[in-house]
Short mmCIF file of C-alpha atoms in Angstrom, two decimals:
data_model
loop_
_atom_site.label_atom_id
_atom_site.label_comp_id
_atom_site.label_asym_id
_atom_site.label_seq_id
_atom_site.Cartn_x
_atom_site.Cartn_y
_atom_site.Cartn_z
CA UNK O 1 90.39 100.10 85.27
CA UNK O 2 94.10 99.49 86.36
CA UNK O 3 96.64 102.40 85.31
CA UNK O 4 98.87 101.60 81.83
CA UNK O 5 101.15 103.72 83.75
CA UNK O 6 101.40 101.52 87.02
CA UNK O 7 101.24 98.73 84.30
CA UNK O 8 104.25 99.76 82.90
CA UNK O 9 106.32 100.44 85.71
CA UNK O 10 105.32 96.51 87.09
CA UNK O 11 106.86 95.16 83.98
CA UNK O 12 103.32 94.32 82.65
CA UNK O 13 102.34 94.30 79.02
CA UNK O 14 100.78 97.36 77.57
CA UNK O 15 99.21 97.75 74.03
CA UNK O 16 101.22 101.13 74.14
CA UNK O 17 103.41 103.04 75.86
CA UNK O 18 102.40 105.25 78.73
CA UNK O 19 102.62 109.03 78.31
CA UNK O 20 103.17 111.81 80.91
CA UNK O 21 105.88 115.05 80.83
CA UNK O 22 107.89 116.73 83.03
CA UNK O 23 106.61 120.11 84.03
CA UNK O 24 103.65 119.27 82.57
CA UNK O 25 101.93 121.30 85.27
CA UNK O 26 102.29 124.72 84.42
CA UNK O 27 104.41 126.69 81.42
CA UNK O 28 102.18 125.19 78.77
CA UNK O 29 98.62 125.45 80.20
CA UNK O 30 96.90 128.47 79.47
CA UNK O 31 94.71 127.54 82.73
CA UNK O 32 98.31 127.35 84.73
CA UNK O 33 98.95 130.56 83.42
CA UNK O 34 95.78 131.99 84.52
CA UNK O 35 96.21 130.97 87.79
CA UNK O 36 99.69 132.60 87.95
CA UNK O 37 97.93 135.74 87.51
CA UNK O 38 96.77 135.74 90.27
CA UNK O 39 98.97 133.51 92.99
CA UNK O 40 102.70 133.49 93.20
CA UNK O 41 104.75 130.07 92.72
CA UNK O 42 104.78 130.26 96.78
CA UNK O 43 100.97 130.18 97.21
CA UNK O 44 100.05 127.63 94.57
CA UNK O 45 102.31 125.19 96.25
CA UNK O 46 101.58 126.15 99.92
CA UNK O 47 97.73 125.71 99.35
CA UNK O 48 96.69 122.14 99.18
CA UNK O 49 93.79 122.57 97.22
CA UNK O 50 95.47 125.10 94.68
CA UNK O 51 98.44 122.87 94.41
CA UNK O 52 95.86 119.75 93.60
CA UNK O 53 94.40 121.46 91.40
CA UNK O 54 97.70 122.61 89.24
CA UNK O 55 98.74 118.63 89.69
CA UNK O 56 95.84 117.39 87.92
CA UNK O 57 95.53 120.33 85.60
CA UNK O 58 97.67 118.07 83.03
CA UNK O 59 95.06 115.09 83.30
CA UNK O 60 91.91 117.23 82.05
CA UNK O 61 93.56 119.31 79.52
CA UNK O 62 96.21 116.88 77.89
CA UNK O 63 94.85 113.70 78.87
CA UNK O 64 98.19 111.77 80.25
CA UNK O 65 98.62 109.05 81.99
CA UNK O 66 100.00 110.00 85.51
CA UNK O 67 100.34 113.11 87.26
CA UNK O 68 103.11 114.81 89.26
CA UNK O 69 103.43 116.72 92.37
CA UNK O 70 103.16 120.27 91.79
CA UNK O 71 106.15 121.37 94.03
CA UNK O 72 109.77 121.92 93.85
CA UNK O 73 112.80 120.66 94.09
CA UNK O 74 114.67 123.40 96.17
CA UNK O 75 112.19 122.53 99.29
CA UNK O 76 115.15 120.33 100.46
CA UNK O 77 117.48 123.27 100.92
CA UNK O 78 114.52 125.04 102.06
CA UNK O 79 114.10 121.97 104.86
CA UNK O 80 117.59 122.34 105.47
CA UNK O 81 117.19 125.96 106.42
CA UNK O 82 118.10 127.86 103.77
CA UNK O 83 115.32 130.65 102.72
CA UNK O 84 114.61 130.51 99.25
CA UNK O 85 112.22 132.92 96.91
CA UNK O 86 110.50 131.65 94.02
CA UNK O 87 110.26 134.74 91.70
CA UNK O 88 109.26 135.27 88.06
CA UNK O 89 112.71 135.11 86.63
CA UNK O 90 113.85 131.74 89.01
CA UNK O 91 114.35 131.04 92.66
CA UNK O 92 116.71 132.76 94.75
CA UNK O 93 118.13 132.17 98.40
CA UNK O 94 118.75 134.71 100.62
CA UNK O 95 122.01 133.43 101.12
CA UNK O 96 123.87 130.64 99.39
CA UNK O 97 126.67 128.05 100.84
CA UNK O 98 129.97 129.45 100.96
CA UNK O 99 132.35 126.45 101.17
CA UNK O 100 135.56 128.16 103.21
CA UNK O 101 133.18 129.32 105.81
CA UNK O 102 130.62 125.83 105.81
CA UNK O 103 130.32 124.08 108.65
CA UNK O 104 127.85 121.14 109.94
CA UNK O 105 125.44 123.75 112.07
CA UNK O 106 124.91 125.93 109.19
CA UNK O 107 122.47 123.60 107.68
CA UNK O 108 119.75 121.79 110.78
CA UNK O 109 116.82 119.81 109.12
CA UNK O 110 113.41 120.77 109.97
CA UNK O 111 111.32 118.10 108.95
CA UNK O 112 107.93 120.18 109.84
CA UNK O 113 109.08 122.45 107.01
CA UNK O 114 107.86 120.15 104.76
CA UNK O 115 104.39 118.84 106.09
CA UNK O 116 102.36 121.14 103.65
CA UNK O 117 103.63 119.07 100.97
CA UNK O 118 102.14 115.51 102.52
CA UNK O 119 99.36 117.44 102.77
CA UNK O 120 99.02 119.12 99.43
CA UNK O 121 99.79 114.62 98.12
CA UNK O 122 96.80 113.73 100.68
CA UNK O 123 94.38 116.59 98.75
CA UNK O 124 95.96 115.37 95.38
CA UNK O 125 95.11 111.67 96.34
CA UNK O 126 91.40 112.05 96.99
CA UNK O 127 90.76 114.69 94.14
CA UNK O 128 92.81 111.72 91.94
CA UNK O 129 90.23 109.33 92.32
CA UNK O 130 92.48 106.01 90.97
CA UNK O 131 94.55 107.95 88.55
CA UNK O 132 98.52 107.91 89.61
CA UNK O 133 100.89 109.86 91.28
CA UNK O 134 104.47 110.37 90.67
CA UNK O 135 106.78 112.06 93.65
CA UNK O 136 109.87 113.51 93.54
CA UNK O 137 112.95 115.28 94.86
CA UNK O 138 116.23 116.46 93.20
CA UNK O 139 119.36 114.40 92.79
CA UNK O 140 121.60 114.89 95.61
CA UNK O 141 124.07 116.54 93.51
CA UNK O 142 121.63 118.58 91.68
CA UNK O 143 120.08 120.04 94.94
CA UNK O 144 123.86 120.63 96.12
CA UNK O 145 125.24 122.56 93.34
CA UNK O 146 121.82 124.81 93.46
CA UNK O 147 122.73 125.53 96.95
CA UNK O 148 126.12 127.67 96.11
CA UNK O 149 124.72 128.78 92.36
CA UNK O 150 124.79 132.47 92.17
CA UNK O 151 123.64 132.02 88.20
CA UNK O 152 123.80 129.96 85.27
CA UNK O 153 127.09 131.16 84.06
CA UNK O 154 129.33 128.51 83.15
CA UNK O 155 131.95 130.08 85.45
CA UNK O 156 129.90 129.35 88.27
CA UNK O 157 129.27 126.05 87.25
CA UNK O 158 133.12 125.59 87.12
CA UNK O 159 133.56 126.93 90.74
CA UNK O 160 130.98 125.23 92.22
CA UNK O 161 132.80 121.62 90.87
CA UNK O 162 136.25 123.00 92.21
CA UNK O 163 135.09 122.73 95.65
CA UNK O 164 134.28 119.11 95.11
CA UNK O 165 137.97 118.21 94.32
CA UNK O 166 139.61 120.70 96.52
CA UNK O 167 136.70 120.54 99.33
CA UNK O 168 135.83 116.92 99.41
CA UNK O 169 134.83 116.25 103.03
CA UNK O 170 133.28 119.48 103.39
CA UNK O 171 131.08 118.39 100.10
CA UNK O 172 130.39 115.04 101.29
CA UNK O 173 129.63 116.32 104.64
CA UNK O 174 126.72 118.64 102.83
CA UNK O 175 125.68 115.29 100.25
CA UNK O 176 124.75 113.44 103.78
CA UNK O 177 122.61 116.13 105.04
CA UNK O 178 121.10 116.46 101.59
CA UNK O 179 120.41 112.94 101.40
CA UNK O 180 119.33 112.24 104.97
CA UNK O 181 116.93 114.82 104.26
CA UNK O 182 115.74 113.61 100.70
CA UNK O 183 115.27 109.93 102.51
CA UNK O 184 112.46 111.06 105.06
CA UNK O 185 111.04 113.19 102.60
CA UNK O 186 110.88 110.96 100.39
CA UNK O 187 109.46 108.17 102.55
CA UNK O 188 107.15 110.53 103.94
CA UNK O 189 105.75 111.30 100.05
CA UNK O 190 105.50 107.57 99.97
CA UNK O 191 103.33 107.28 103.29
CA UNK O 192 101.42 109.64 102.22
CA UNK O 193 100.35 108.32 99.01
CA UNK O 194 102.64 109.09 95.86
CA UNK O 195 102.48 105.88 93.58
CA UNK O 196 105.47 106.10 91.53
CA UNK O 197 108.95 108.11 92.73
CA UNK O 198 111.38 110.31 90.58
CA UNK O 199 115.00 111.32 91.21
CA UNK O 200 115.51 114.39 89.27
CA UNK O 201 119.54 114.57 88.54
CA UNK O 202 119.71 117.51 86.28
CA UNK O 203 123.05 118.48 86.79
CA UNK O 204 124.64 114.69 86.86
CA UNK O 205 126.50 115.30 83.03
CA UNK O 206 128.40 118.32 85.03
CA UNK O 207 130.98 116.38 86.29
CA UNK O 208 133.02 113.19 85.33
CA UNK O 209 131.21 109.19 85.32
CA UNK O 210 133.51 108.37 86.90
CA UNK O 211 133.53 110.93 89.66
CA UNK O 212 129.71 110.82 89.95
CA UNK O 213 129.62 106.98 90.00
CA UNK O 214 132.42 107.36 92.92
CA UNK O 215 131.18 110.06 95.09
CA UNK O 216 127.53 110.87 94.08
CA UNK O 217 125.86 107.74 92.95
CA UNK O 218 125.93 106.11 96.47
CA UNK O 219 123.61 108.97 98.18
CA UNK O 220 121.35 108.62 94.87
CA UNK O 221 121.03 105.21 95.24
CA UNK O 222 120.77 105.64 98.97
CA UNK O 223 117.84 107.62 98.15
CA UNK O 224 115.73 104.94 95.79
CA UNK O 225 116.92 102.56 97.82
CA UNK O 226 114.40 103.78 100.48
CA UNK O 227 111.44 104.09 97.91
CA UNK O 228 111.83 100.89 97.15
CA UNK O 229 112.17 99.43 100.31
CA UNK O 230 108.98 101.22 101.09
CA UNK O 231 107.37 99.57 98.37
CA UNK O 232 107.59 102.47 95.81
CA UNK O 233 108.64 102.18 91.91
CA UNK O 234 111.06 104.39 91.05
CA UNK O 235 112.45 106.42 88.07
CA UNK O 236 115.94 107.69 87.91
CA UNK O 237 116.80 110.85 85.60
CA UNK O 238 120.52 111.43 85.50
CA UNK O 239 120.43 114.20 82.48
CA UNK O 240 123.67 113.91 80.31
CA UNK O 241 125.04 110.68 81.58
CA UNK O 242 125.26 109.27 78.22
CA UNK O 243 127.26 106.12 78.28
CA UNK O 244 127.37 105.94 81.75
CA UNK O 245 123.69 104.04 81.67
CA UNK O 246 125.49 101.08 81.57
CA UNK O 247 126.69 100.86 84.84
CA UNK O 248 123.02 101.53 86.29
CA UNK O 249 122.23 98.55 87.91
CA UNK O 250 118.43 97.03 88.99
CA UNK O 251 118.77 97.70 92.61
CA UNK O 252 119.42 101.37 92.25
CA UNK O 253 116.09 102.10 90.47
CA UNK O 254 112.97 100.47 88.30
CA UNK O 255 113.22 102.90 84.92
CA UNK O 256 115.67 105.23 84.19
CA UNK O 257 114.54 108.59 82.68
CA UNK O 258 116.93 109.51 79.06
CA UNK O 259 117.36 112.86 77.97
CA UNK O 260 117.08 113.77 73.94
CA UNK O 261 121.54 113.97 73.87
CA UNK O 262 121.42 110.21 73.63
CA UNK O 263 119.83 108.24 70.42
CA UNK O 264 116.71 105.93 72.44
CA UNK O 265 117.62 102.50 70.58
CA UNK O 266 121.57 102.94 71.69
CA UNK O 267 120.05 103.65 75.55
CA UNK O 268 117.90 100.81 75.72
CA UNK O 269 121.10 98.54 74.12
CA UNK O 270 123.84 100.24 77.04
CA UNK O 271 121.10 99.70 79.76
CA UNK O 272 120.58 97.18 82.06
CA UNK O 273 117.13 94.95 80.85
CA UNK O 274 115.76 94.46 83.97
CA UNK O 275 115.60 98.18 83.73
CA UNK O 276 112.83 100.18 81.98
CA UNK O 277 113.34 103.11 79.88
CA UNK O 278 111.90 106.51 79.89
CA UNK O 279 112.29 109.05 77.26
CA UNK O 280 113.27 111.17 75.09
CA UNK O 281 111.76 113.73 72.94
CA UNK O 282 113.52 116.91 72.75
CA UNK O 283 110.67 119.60 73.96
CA UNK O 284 112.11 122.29 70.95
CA UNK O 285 110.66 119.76 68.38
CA UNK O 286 107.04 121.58 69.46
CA UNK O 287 108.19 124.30 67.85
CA UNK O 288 108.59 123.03 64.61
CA UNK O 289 105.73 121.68 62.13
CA UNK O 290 103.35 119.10 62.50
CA UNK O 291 105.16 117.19 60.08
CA UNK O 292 108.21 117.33 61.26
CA UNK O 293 106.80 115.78 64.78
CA UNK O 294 105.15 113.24 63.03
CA UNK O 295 108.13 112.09 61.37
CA UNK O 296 109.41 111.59 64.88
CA UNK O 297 106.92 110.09 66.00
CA UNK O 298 106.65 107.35 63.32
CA UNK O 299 110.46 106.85 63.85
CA UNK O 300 109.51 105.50 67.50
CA UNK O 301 107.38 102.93 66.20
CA UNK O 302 110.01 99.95 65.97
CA UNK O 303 111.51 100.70 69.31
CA UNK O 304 107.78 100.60 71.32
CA UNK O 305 107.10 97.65 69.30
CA UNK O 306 109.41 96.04 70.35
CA UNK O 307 110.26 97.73 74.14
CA UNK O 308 107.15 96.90 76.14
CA UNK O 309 108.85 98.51 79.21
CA UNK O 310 109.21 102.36 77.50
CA UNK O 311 107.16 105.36 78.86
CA UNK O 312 107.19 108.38 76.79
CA UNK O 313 107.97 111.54 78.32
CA UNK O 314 110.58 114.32 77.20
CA UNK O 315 114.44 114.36 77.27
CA UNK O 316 114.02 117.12 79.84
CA UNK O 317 110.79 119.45 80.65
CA UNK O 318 108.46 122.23 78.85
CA UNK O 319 110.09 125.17 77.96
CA UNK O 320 108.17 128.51 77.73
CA UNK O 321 106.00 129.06 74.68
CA UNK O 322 105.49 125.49 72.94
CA UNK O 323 101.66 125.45 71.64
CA UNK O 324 99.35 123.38 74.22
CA UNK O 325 98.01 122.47 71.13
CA UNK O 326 100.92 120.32 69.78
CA UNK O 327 101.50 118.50 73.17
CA UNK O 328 97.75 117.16 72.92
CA UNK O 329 98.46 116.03 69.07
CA UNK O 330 101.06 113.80 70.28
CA UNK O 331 99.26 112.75 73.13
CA UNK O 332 96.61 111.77 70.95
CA UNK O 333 99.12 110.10 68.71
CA UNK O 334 100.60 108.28 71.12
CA UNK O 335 97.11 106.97 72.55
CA UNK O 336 95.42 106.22 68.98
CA UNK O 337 98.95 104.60 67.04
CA UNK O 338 99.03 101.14 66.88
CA UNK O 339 101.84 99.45 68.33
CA UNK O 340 101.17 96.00 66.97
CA UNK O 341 102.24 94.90 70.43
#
C-alpha cells in the first residue's frame, strides 16, 4: 500500500492529511525514555541498530505516517571538526568559533565523520519495511549561530548577529563550509535511502527578511537544490519567517514547514501554490484539556478540506512532559475525521 505521506508530498490526493512530528523520537515516549536510562544521546545515535530502533519507535507507539532520522543537527559542526558533547542539559563544544581569531583552516571537513549515520539510514531502511523516511540537517544559519552560542541568553543571540554585519566575509566564508558540508551530507542521506528531506532553520526569525533572503537564503536553497536534483522531496522549516513565505519560491523546496506564530489559512494565502504546507500546532496545547484540543482540531477542518497538499505536524517539536497519551488522541483524530475530501 503506497505511503499517504509520499502521496502528499507528490501532490497526489489524499482522503486526509498526513501526520508525523518533529522530535517525535524521544521526549514523549516512555520507551525513549527507558532507553535513555541506560545509553547516552552519543550511543543511541552511534549504534545503528539502537538508533533504528528510536527512529521507528514513533511508528509502533503513535502510529504516524513517516519517520525521521534519529540524529542531530550539530553533526555538521561535528564533521567540520568541532567536538561536541551531547549531555542531559544540551550539547556543548569543547570550543566554540571565535570570529576575530577565525580563519579558513580552523574548520577541515571530514566526510568519514559522518558514515555511521548512512549506516544507522541503511539499518533504518530494512527494519522500515515500505514505511518512509524523512532526512535532515540544520539550516545553514541555524548550524552557524550554534557554532559561537555560549547559551540561550538573548545577549548572545545579539552578539552572535553583530558579527554578521560587522564580520561579513568572515561569516560567509564559515556559511560555505557549512553548506558544502550540508550538500554531501545531504546527498549522501539521499543515496543511502532517506525518502523525503528536511531543512531545519530554527533560528531564521533571528535576523531581518531581508537580510536572510540576501545573505542566507542562497546556501539554503543551495542545499535543497541538491535533494532535489537527486531526486528527493523536500521540506523547508524557516521558524519565525512570518510574512516572508511569500517570497519562497517552487525551486527552493516542495512544502514548507509553518510554525504556530503564524495563523495556517493566512500561510497557505502568502505562499506560493505550487508549494505545500506543513504545520502548525503549537506543542503547549498538549498540556491543556481534551477539549480544548478538540476545539483545535475541529477548527482545521475547512482548511484540510479544502488544502489537499497540508501535512500535519507541529509549529516546532515536543517539549518535555506533554502526555504520550494526548499525542495518540490526535493522531487518532486526525486518522478517523472525515475530511469530506
Amino acid at each position: 500500500m503506497k505511503s499517504i505521506f509520499l502521496q502528499a508530498l507528490n501532490k497526489e490526493k489524499t482522503k486526509r492529511p498526513p501526520v508525523w512530528f518533529m522530535r517525535q523520537a524521544g521526549r514523549i515516549l516512555p520507551s525513549y525514555l527507558e532507553l535513555r536510562d541506560s545509553y547516552s544521546f552519543r550511543e543511541l545515535m552511534d549504534n545503528p541498530k539502537l538508533a533504528s530502533k528510536v527512529t521507528r519507535l514513533p511508528l509502533h507507539e503513535l502510529d504516524v505516517d513517516a519517520a525521521i532520522l534519529f540524529s542531530d543537527i550539530l553533526v555538521i559542526p561535528e564533521s567540520l571538526g568541532m567536538n561536541v558533547k551531547f549531555l542531559n542539559d544540551g550539547p556543548k563544544f569543547n570550543k566554540l568559533i571565535e570570529i576575530d581569531n577565525y580563519n579558513d583552516n580552523l574548520l577541515k571537513f571530514e566526510s568519514k565523520s559522518l558514515e555511521y549515520i548512512y549506516e544507522n539510514i541503511k539499518q533504518t531502511k530494512k527494519d522500515l519495511h515500505s514505511k518512509p523516511l524523512i532526512g535532515f540537517c540544520g539550516g545553514p544559519l541555524t548550524v552557524f549561530i550554534f557554532m559561537f552560542k555560549k547559551n540561550n541568553s538573548i545577549k548572545e543571540f545579539h552578539s552572535i548577529i553583530k558579527n554578521i554585519y560587522t564580520h561579513r566575509k568572515k561569516c560567509k566564508k564559515i556559511l560555505e563550509k557549512i553548506t558544502e558540508a550540508s550538500i554531501e551530507y545531504v546527498e549522501n542521506q539521499i543515496e543511502n535511502g532517506i525518502d523525503c528531506f528536511q531543512l531545519f532553520e530554527t533560528y531564521c526569525g533571528l535576523i531581518p527578511e531581508d537580510l536572510y533572503f540576501d545573505l542566507i537564503m542562497p546556501y539554503a536553497t543551495l542545499i535543497m537544490e541538491a535533494a532535489k536534483k537527486k531526486g528527493c522531496k523536500t521540506i523547508f522549516f524557516p521558524k519565525n519567517l512570518s510574512t516572508g513565505l511569500r517570497r519562497i519560491q517552487p525551486e527552493m523546496c516542495d512544502y514548507v514547514s509553518v510554525d504556530w506564530q503564524i495563523n495556517l489559512e493566512i500561510a497557505r494565502e502568502i505562499l506560493n501554490k505550487k508549494i505545500g504546507i506543513q504545520g502548525n500546532m503549537d506543542p503547549r496545547l498538549f498540556f491543556s484539556s481534551n477539549k480544548e484540543i478538540d476545539s483545535y482540531l475541529f477548527s482545521l477542518k475547512s482548511f484540510g478540506k479544502k488544502n489537499n497538499n497540508w501535512i500535519f505536524n507541529l509549529g516546532h517539536g515536543f517539549i518535555p512532559g506533554i502526555e504520550k497519551e494526548k499525542v495518540e488522541r490526535v493522531v487518532k483524530w486526525i486518522k478517523n475525521h472525515n475530511w469530506e475530501r
